[in-house]
Amino acid sequence: MNVIEVNRVWKAYGKLIANEDITMFVKEGEIIALLGPNGAGKTTLVKQIYGELTPTRGEIRVLGKRPNDRHIKKLLGVIPQECEPYGDLTVWDNIYYMGRLKGVPKDEIKNRGEILLEKLDLKDKRNTLARDLSGGLKRRTLIAMALINNPKLLILDEPTTGLDPEARREVWEILLNMKREGQSMLLTTHYLEEAERLADRIYFLSRKIIVEGTPTQIKEKFADWYEVTDYASGKVYKVKGEEELKKLIMSINGKFEVRMPSLEEIYLQVMKNAE
Ligand SMILES: Nc1ncnc2c1ncn2[C@@H]1O[C@H](COP(=O)(O)OP(=O)(O)OP(=O)(O)O)[C@@H](O)[C@H]1O
Ligand SMILES: [Mg+2]
């Protein structure tokens, strides 16, 4: 089953076309990453998916329904871009009131809230005001808030932007654990490493979809060069194709290293060609 289906969606702000003919989907249990430069239309697209904006043209189905369906909102967990927990409330109260807003019964909020504090390692912060939390702890609080209604689908707009490498890895761990439990997720990111670690499939977006596939499919399709470093001379060569690679390696005496393009290098190349 597809938890998200986006079918030929266009979104315009006046004359500016932010999304052009977007078709994409998320299957149940998948983590999907949207990648694209600033202004690519990622937030515009996810806002239409969680029902904050309506497409200019085209159709979106979330859990089989229209995103503005009132029942759907209660089945989603959403962390909008640049969202923060309420500074004047404690961690626990942020989680509690989000649960109330989403219509979760009080008993269930209490049970689930405790489990989430434990899972997200927030137990000793439960009575801390959110304004006194570090960026990483704020992000963990937001994740707990988004999960309080046991959502069928989690939507995260740049879940790790602004976090240090350690806090980022903590969030990755949390998201991967949730994936193991079958949680479906759509996230946006600027980090290729994040997409590669977390996502089953990736969409490169720049107003329209430029490339879609699993990280390995994308590499297989676009990785058409090798970088060879000859350790003895310190020289670095860039060659295309296996034949040239073999020839070069045969000519090297001693140790060498062969490297294929990273997903980030492919991304930069593909996005440049799409301009
Ligand atoms: N409410 C709005 N009114 C007019 N234009 C908008 C509005 N929101 C976004 N835009 C424009 O639409 C385009 C897409 O913006 P969007 O926020 O969707 O990009 P993004 O991929 O999320 O970027 P970022 O990575 O910086 O978050 C940009 O040119 C932006 O300026
Ligand atoms: Mg955005």
mmCIF file of C-alpha atoms and ligand atoms in Angstrom:
data_model
loop_
_atom_site.group_PDB
_atom_site.id
_atom_site.type_symbol
_atom_site.label_atom_id
_atom_site.label_comp_id
_atom_site.label_asym_id
_atom_site.label_seq_id
_atom_site.Cartn_x
_atom_site.Cartn_y
_atom_site.Cartn_z
ATOM 1 C CA MET A 1 0.000 0.000 0.000
ATOM 2 C CA ASN A 2 1.117 3.547 -0.691
ATOM 3 C CA VAL A 3 0.817 5.897 2.275
ATOM 4 C CA ILE A 4 1.486 8.891 0.019
ATOM 5 C CA GLU A 5 0.570 9.305 -3.621
ATOM 6 C CA VAL A 6 1.359 12.531 -5.423
ATOM 7 C CA ASN A 7 0.039 12.607 -8.951
ATOM 8 C CA ARG A 8 1.102 15.329 -11.398
ATOM 9 C CA VAL A 9 1.049 18.099 -8.811
ATOM 10 C CA TRP A 10 1.744 21.715 -9.682
ATOM 11 C CA LYS A 11 1.971 24.479 -7.106
ATOM 12 C CA ALA A 12 2.288 28.133 -8.038
ATOM 13 C CA TYR A 13 2.668 31.195 -5.803
ATOM 14 C CA GLY A 14 1.365 33.846 -8.196
ATOM 15 C CA LYS A 15 3.678 33.616 -11.179
ATOM 16 C CA LEU A 16 6.313 31.552 -9.408
ATOM 17 C CA ILE A 17 6.050 27.823 -10.059
ATOM 18 C CA ALA A 18 7.410 26.058 -6.974
ATOM 19 C CA ASN A 19 6.366 22.503 -7.919
ATOM 20 C CA GLU A 20 6.139 21.437 -11.541
ATOM 21 C CA ASP A 21 4.322 18.229 -12.439
ATOM 22 C CA ILE A 22 5.469 16.230 -9.416
ATOM 23 C CA THR A 23 4.645 12.528 -9.287
ATOM 24 C CA MET A 24 5.977 10.548 -6.353
ATOM 25 C CA PHE A 25 4.916 7.981 -3.769
ATOM 26 C CA VAL A 26 5.823 6.530 -0.402
ATOM 27 C CA LYS A 27 5.087 2.882 0.313
ATOM 28 C CA GLU A 28 4.093 1.667 3.742
ATOM 29 C CA GLY A 29 7.222 1.140 5.879
ATOM 30 C CA GLU A 30 9.496 3.142 3.589
ATOM 31 C CA ILE A 31 11.659 6.121 4.433
ATOM 32 C CA ILE A 32 11.761 8.496 1.486
ATOM 33 C CA ALA A 33 14.059 11.510 1.262
ATOM 34 C CA LEU A 34 13.500 14.636 -0.815
ATOM 35 C CA LEU A 35 16.745 16.387 -1.675
ATOM 36 C CA GLY A 36 17.167 19.694 -3.400
ATOM 37 C CA PRO A 37 18.790 23.110 -3.062
ATOM 38 C CA ASN A 38 17.264 26.061 -1.173
ATOM 39 C CA GLY A 39 14.072 27.082 -2.931
ATOM 40 C CA ALA A 40 13.711 23.735 -4.743
ATOM 41 C CA GLY A 41 10.116 23.367 -3.558
ATOM 42 C CA LYS A 42 10.578 20.677 -0.889
ATOM 43 C CA THR A 43 8.678 22.482 1.875
ATOM 44 C CA THR A 44 5.982 23.514 -0.614
ATOM 45 C CA LEU A 45 5.498 19.855 -1.548
ATOM 46 C CA VAL A 46 5.423 18.479 1.992
ATOM 47 C CA LYS A 47 3.022 21.225 3.114
ATOM 48 C CA GLN A 48 0.607 20.045 0.437
ATOM 49 C CA ILE A 49 1.044 16.485 1.651
ATOM 50 C CA TYR A 50 0.155 17.388 5.237
ATOM 51 C CA GLY A 51 -2.669 19.611 4.113
ATOM 52 C CA GLU A 52 -1.363 23.096 4.883
ATOM 53 C CA LEU A 53 -1.370 24.075 1.195
ATOM 54 C CA THR A 54 -3.585 22.928 -1.669
ATOM 55 C CA PRO A 55 -2.140 22.018 -5.067
ATOM 56 C CA THR A 56 -2.774 24.396 -7.952
ATOM 57 C CA ARG A 57 -3.205 21.321 -10.136
ATOM 58 C CA GLY A 58 -2.948 17.566 -9.645
ATOM 59 C CA GLU A 59 -3.902 15.170 -6.893
ATOM 60 C CA ILE A 60 -2.540 14.004 -3.562
ATOM 61 C CA ARG A 61 -3.671 11.012 -1.524
ATOM 62 C CA VAL A 62 -2.440 10.411 2.010
ATOM 63 C CA LEU A 63 -3.448 7.076 3.539
ATOM 64 C CA GLY A 64 -5.940 6.830 0.695
ATOM 65 C CA LYS A 65 -7.637 10.151 1.485
ATOM 66 C CA ARG A 66 -7.341 13.815 0.578
ATOM 67 C CA PRO A 67 -4.805 15.620 2.804
ATOM 68 C CA ASN A 68 -7.434 18.121 4.045
ATOM 69 C CA ASP A 69 -9.616 15.286 5.356
ATOM 70 C CA ARG A 70 -10.056 15.918 9.104
ATOM 71 C CA HIS A 71 -9.390 12.291 9.995
ATOM 72 C CA ILE A 72 -6.067 12.315 8.198
ATOM 73 C CA LYS A 73 -4.499 15.038 10.350
ATOM 74 C CA LYS A 74 -4.956 12.845 13.428
ATOM 75 C CA LEU A 75 -3.093 10.006 11.720
ATOM 76 C CA LEU A 76 -0.026 12.079 10.842
ATOM 77 C CA GLY A 77 3.034 13.145 12.774
ATOM 78 C CA VAL A 78 4.536 16.312 11.347
ATOM 79 C CA ILE A 79 7.616 18.352 12.168
ATOM 80 C CA PRO A 80 7.570 21.487 9.997
ATOM 81 C CA GLN A 81 10.794 23.213 8.957
ATOM 82 C CA GLU A 82 12.268 25.443 11.679
ATOM 83 C CA CYS A 83 9.628 24.327 14.189
ATOM 84 C CA GLU A 84 10.452 24.503 17.904
ATOM 85 C CA PRO A 85 8.691 23.232 21.007
ATOM 86 C CA TYR A 86 6.967 25.935 23.117
ATOM 87 C CA GLY A 87 9.717 27.524 25.185
ATOM 88 C CA ASP A 88 7.506 28.304 28.181
ATOM 89 C CA LEU A 89 6.353 24.702 28.574
ATOM 90 C CA THR A 90 8.321 21.780 29.936
ATOM 91 C CA VAL A 91 9.280 18.834 27.753
ATOM 92 C CA TRP A 92 6.467 16.767 29.264
ATOM 93 C CA ASP A 93 3.861 19.502 28.818
ATOM 94 C CA ASN A 94 4.864 19.992 25.186
ATOM 95 C CA ILE A 95 4.282 16.303 24.570
ATOM 96 C CA TYR A 96 1.095 16.262 26.651
ATOM 97 C CA TYR A 97 -0.557 19.257 24.998
ATOM 98 C CA MET A 98 0.343 18.077 21.521
ATOM 99 C CA GLY A 99 -1.431 14.837 22.389
ATOM 100 C CA ARG A 100 -4.502 16.790 23.556
ATOM 101 C CA LEU A 101 -4.461 18.849 20.355
ATOM 102 C CA LYS A 102 -4.487 15.672 18.330
ATOM 103 C CA GLY A 103 -7.386 14.282 20.338
ATOM 104 C CA VAL A 104 -5.468 11.483 22.032
ATOM 105 C CA PRO A 105 -7.206 10.297 25.248
ATOM 106 C CA LYS A 106 -5.427 11.407 28.455
ATOM 107 C CA ASP A 107 -4.573 7.881 29.641
ATOM 108 C CA GLU A 108 -3.056 7.048 26.306
ATOM 109 C CA ILE A 109 -0.980 10.254 26.329
ATOM 110 C CA LYS A 110 0.385 9.324 29.745
ATOM 111 C CA ASN A 111 1.318 5.771 28.769
ATOM 112 C CA ARG A 112 2.697 6.632 25.399
ATOM 113 C CA GLY A 113 4.402 9.775 26.677
ATOM 114 C CA GLU A 114 6.389 7.745 29.205
ATOM 115 C CA ILE A 115 7.446 5.279 26.514
ATOM 116 C CA LEU A 116 8.518 8.124 24.240
ATOM 117 C CA LEU A 117 10.537 9.851 26.989
ATOM 118 C CA GLU A 118 12.345 6.563 27.492
ATOM 119 C CA LYS A 119 12.884 5.875 23.796
ATOM 120 C CA LEU A 120 14.133 9.381 23.062
ATOM 121 C CA ASP A 121 16.283 9.491 26.164
ATOM 122 C CA LEU A 122 14.447 12.538 27.526
ATOM 123 C CA LYS A 123 13.511 11.136 30.937
ATOM 124 C CA ASP A 124 15.740 13.400 32.992
ATOM 125 C CA LYS A 125 14.592 16.430 30.956
ATOM 126 C CA ARG A 126 10.864 15.955 31.444
ATOM 127 C CA ASN A 127 10.521 18.966 33.763
ATOM 128 C CA THR A 128 12.942 21.225 31.885
ATOM 129 C CA LEU A 129 11.469 24.213 30.070
ATOM 130 C CA ALA A 130 11.884 23.714 26.334
ATOM 131 C CA ARG A 131 13.638 27.085 26.010
ATOM 132 C CA ASP A 132 16.463 25.739 28.171
ATOM 133 C CA LEU A 133 17.129 22.724 25.924
ATOM 134 C CA SER A 134 19.999 22.359 23.458
ATOM 135 C CA GLY A 135 19.137 22.126 19.748
ATOM 136 C CA GLY A 136 19.447 18.343 19.755
ATOM 137 C CA LEU A 137 17.165 17.941 22.794
ATOM 138 C CA LYS A 138 14.616 20.308 21.231
ATOM 139 C CA ARG A 139 14.613 18.142 18.111
ATOM 140 C CA ARG A 140 14.098 15.010 20.206
ATOM 141 C CA THR A 141 11.204 16.719 22.007
ATOM 142 C CA LEU A 142 9.647 17.583 18.634
ATOM 143 C CA ILE A 143 9.976 13.970 17.536
ATOM 144 C CA ALA A 144 8.248 12.815 20.738
ATOM 145 C CA MET A 145 5.489 15.393 20.113
ATOM 146 C CA ALA A 146 5.051 14.173 16.541
ATOM 147 C CA LEU A 147 4.799 10.551 17.731
ATOM 148 C CA ILE A 148 2.337 11.042 20.588
ATOM 149 C CA ASN A 149 -0.647 10.043 18.429
ATOM 150 C CA ASN A 150 1.136 6.914 17.151
ATOM 151 C CA PRO A 151 1.039 8.272 13.590
ATOM 152 C CA LYS A 152 0.707 6.074 10.534
ATOM 153 C CA LEU A 153 2.996 8.447 8.690
ATOM 154 C CA LEU A 154 5.730 10.772 9.896
ATOM 155 C CA ILE A 155 6.694 13.859 7.876
ATOM 156 C CA LEU A 156 9.937 15.619 8.794
ATOM 157 C CA ASP A 157 11.057 18.803 7.042
ATOM 158 C CA GLU A 158 14.848 18.972 7.579
ATOM 159 C CA PRO A 159 14.986 16.974 10.818
ATOM 160 C CA THR A 160 18.703 17.506 11.471
ATOM 161 C CA THR A 161 19.504 20.960 10.089
ATOM 162 C CA GLY A 162 21.518 22.953 12.601
ATOM 163 C CA LEU A 163 22.517 19.951 14.708
ATOM 164 C CA ASP A 164 26.114 19.006 15.438
ATOM 165 C CA PRO A 165 27.380 15.702 13.963
ATOM 166 C CA GLU A 166 26.761 13.813 17.194
ATOM 167 C CA ALA A 167 23.203 15.066 17.699
ATOM 168 C CA ARG A 168 22.527 14.386 14.020
ATOM 169 C CA ARG A 169 23.600 10.768 14.450
ATOM 170 C CA GLU A 170 21.345 10.457 17.508
ATOM 171 C CA VAL A 171 18.381 11.572 15.422
ATOM 172 C CA TRP A 172 19.383 9.092 12.684
ATOM 173 C CA GLU A 173 19.483 6.294 15.250
ATOM 174 C CA ILE A 174 16.005 7.244 16.512
ATOM 175 C CA LEU A 175 14.576 7.367 12.991
ATOM 176 C CA LEU A 176 16.191 4.057 12.021
ATOM 177 C CA ASN A 177 14.785 2.378 15.129
ATOM 178 C CA MET A 178 11.353 3.673 14.180
ATOM 179 C CA LYS A 179 11.812 2.343 10.671
ATOM 180 C CA ARG A 180 12.624 -1.091 12.107
ATOM 181 C CA GLU A 181 9.260 -0.920 13.841
ATOM 182 C CA GLY A 182 7.634 -0.293 10.454
ATOM 183 C CA GLN A 183 7.135 3.491 10.643
ATOM 184 C CA SER A 184 6.607 5.136 7.234
ATOM 185 C CA MET A 185 8.456 8.427 6.820
ATOM 186 C CA LEU A 186 8.906 11.255 4.370
ATOM 187 C CA LEU A 187 11.775 13.596 5.097
ATOM 188 C CA THR A 188 13.538 16.456 3.397
ATOM 189 C CA THR A 189 17.230 17.085 3.801
ATOM 190 C CA HIS A 190 20.243 18.889 2.417
ATOM 191 C CA TYR A 191 22.567 16.133 3.571
ATOM 192 C CA LEU A 192 23.397 13.418 1.068
ATOM 193 C CA GLU A 193 24.871 11.294 3.824
ATOM 194 C CA GLU A 194 21.599 11.512 5.739
ATOM 195 C CA ALA A 195 19.604 10.437 2.687
ATOM 196 C CA GLU A 196 22.015 7.586 2.013
ATOM 197 C CA ARG A 197 21.923 6.317 5.601
ATOM 198 C CA LEU A 198 18.179 6.594 6.142
ATOM 199 C CA ALA A 199 16.290 6.479 2.904
ATOM 200 C CA ASP A 200 15.052 3.480 0.946
ATOM 201 C CA ARG A 201 14.527 5.778 -2.003
ATOM 202 C CA ILE A 202 15.504 9.339 -2.854
ATOM 203 C CA TYR A 203 13.980 12.035 -5.026
ATOM 204 C CA PHE A 204 16.244 14.826 -6.263
ATOM 205 C CA LEU A 205 14.004 17.853 -6.603
ATOM 206 C CA SER A 206 14.535 21.201 -8.251
ATOM 207 C CA ARG A 207 11.051 22.562 -8.959
ATOM 208 C CA LYS A 208 10.420 19.231 -10.709
ATOM 209 C CA ILE A 209 11.740 15.756 -10.005
ATOM 210 C CA ILE A 210 15.148 15.335 -11.556
ATOM 211 C CA VAL A 211 16.080 11.821 -10.411
ATOM 212 C CA GLU A 212 14.382 9.044 -8.450
ATOM 213 C CA GLY A 213 15.770 5.783 -7.134
ATOM 214 C CA THR A 214 17.493 3.906 -4.342
ATOM 215 C CA PRO A 215 20.926 5.304 -3.441
ATOM 216 C CA THR A 216 22.581 2.336 -5.166
ATOM 217 C CA GLN A 217 20.400 2.648 -8.286
ATOM 218 C CA ILE A 218 21.318 6.320 -8.564
ATOM 219 C CA LYS A 219 25.013 5.539 -8.169
ATOM 220 C CA GLU A 220 24.829 2.693 -10.667
ATOM 221 C CA LYS A 221 23.137 4.967 -13.191
ATOM 222 C CA PHE A 222 25.254 8.099 -12.839
ATOM 223 C CA ALA A 223 28.645 6.998 -11.516
ATOM 224 C CA ASP A 224 30.659 7.037 -14.725
ATOM 225 C CA TRP A 225 34.124 7.952 -13.520
ATOM 226 C CA TYR A 226 36.811 6.727 -11.158
ATOM 227 C CA GLU A 227 39.366 8.655 -9.178
ATOM 228 C CA VAL A 228 42.700 6.891 -8.888
ATOM 229 C CA THR A 229 45.384 8.024 -6.467
ATOM 230 C CA ASP A 230 48.905 6.778 -7.048
ATOM 231 C CA TYR A 231 50.456 6.743 -3.573
ATOM 232 C CA ALA A 232 54.056 6.680 -4.761
ATOM 233 C CA SER A 233 53.814 9.849 -6.859
ATOM 234 C CA GLY A 234 50.834 11.380 -5.017
ATOM 235 C CA LYS A 235 49.169 11.987 -8.387
ATOM 236 C CA VAL A 236 45.373 11.857 -8.682
ATOM 237 C CA TYR A 237 43.755 10.768 -11.963
ATOM 238 C CA LYS A 238 40.149 10.911 -13.050
ATOM 239 C CA VAL A 239 39.199 8.311 -15.662
ATOM 240 C CA LYS A 240 35.996 7.304 -17.434
ATOM 241 C CA GLY A 241 35.044 3.677 -18.002
ATOM 242 C CA GLU A 242 36.511 0.345 -16.920
ATOM 243 C CA GLU A 243 38.887 -0.007 -19.872
ATOM 244 C CA GLU A 244 40.689 3.222 -19.074
ATOM 245 C CA LEU A 245 40.719 2.326 -15.409
ATOM 246 C CA LYS A 246 42.395 -1.025 -16.115
ATOM 247 C CA LYS A 247 45.009 0.601 -18.346
ATOM 248 C CA LEU A 248 45.830 3.183 -15.716
ATOM 249 C CA ILE A 249 46.097 0.648 -12.914
ATOM 250 C CA MET A 250 48.414 -1.552 -15.005
ATOM 251 C CA SER A 251 50.733 1.407 -15.426
ATOM 252 C CA ILE A 252 51.030 2.065 -11.694
ATOM 253 C CA ASN A 253 53.838 0.407 -9.741
ATOM 254 C CA GLY A 254 53.037 0.111 -6.037
ATOM 255 C CA LYS A 255 50.054 1.084 -3.957
ATOM 256 C CA PHE A 256 47.052 2.960 -5.282
ATOM 257 C CA GLU A 257 43.490 3.773 -4.325
ATOM 258 C CA VAL A 258 40.406 3.716 -6.550
ATOM 259 C CA ARG A 259 37.371 5.744 -5.568
ATOM 260 C CA MET A 260 33.956 6.012 -7.247
ATOM 261 C CA PRO A 261 31.901 9.208 -7.080
ATOM 262 C CA SER A 262 30.002 9.725 -3.851
ATOM 263 C CA LEU A 263 26.256 10.316 -3.867
ATOM 264 C CA GLU A 264 27.017 13.973 -3.115
ATOM 265 C CA GLU A 265 29.245 14.297 -6.184
ATOM 266 C CA ILE A 266 26.565 12.657 -8.309
ATOM 267 C CA TYR A 267 23.936 14.974 -6.835
ATOM 268 C CA LEU A 268 26.007 18.077 -7.643
ATOM 269 C CA GLN A 269 26.655 16.850 -11.185
ATOM 270 C CA VAL A 270 23.035 15.874 -11.871
ATOM 271 C CA MET A 271 21.616 19.111 -10.435
ATOM 272 C CA LYS A 272 24.071 21.202 -12.451
ATOM 273 C CA ASN A 273 23.114 19.430 -15.667
ATOM 274 C CA ALA A 274 19.426 19.979 -14.859
ATOM 275 C CA GLU A 275 19.782 23.778 -14.695
HETATM 276 N N1 LIG B 1 4.214 31.570 0.782
HETATM 277 C C1 LIG B 1 4.983 31.791 -0.296
HETATM 278 N N2 LIG B 1 4.703 32.799 -1.155
HETATM 279 C C2 LIG B 1 5.434 33.022 -2.253
HETATM 280 N N3 LIG B 1 6.499 32.275 -2.605
HETATM 281 C C3 LIG B 1 6.833 31.268 -1.795
HETATM 282 C C4 LIG B 1 6.099 30.958 -0.596
HETATM 283 N N4 LIG B 1 6.664 29.883 -0.004
HETATM 284 C C5 LIG B 1 7.705 29.532 -0.783
HETATM 285 N N5 LIG B 1 7.816 30.350 -1.851
HETATM 286 C C6 LIG B 1 8.813 30.252 -2.943
HETATM 287 O O1 LIG B 1 8.677 28.966 -3.542
HETATM 288 C C7 LIG B 1 9.942 28.394 -3.852
HETATM 289 C C8 LIG B 1 10.075 27.068 -3.143
HETATM 290 O O2 LIG B 1 10.202 27.302 -1.753
HETATM 291 P P1 LIG B 1 10.266 26.124 -0.684
HETATM 292 O O3 LIG B 1 10.230 26.728 0.664
HETATM 293 O O4 LIG B 1 9.238 25.123 -1.025
HETATM 294 O O5 LIG B 1 11.712 25.516 -1.002
HETATM 295 P P2 LIG B 1 12.597 24.471 -0.165
HETATM 296 O O6 LIG B 1 13.066 23.450 -1.143
HETATM 297 O O7 LIG B 1 11.845 23.997 1.017
HETATM 298 O O8 LIG B 1 13.843 25.364 0.281
HETATM 299 P P3 LIG B 1 14.775 25.260 1.615
HETATM 300 O O9 LIG B 1 15.742 24.145 1.349
HETATM 301 O O10 LIG B 1 15.450 26.575 1.647
HETATM 302 O O11 LIG B 1 13.882 25.014 2.782
HETATM 303 C C9 LIG B 1 10.968 29.454 -3.453
HETATM 304 O O12 LIG B 1 11.286 30.205 -4.584
HETATM 305 C C10 LIG B 1 10.232 30.272 -2.415
HETATM 306 O O13 LIG B 1 10.741 31.584 -2.354
HETATM 307 MG MG MG B 2 12.206 24.033 3.007
#
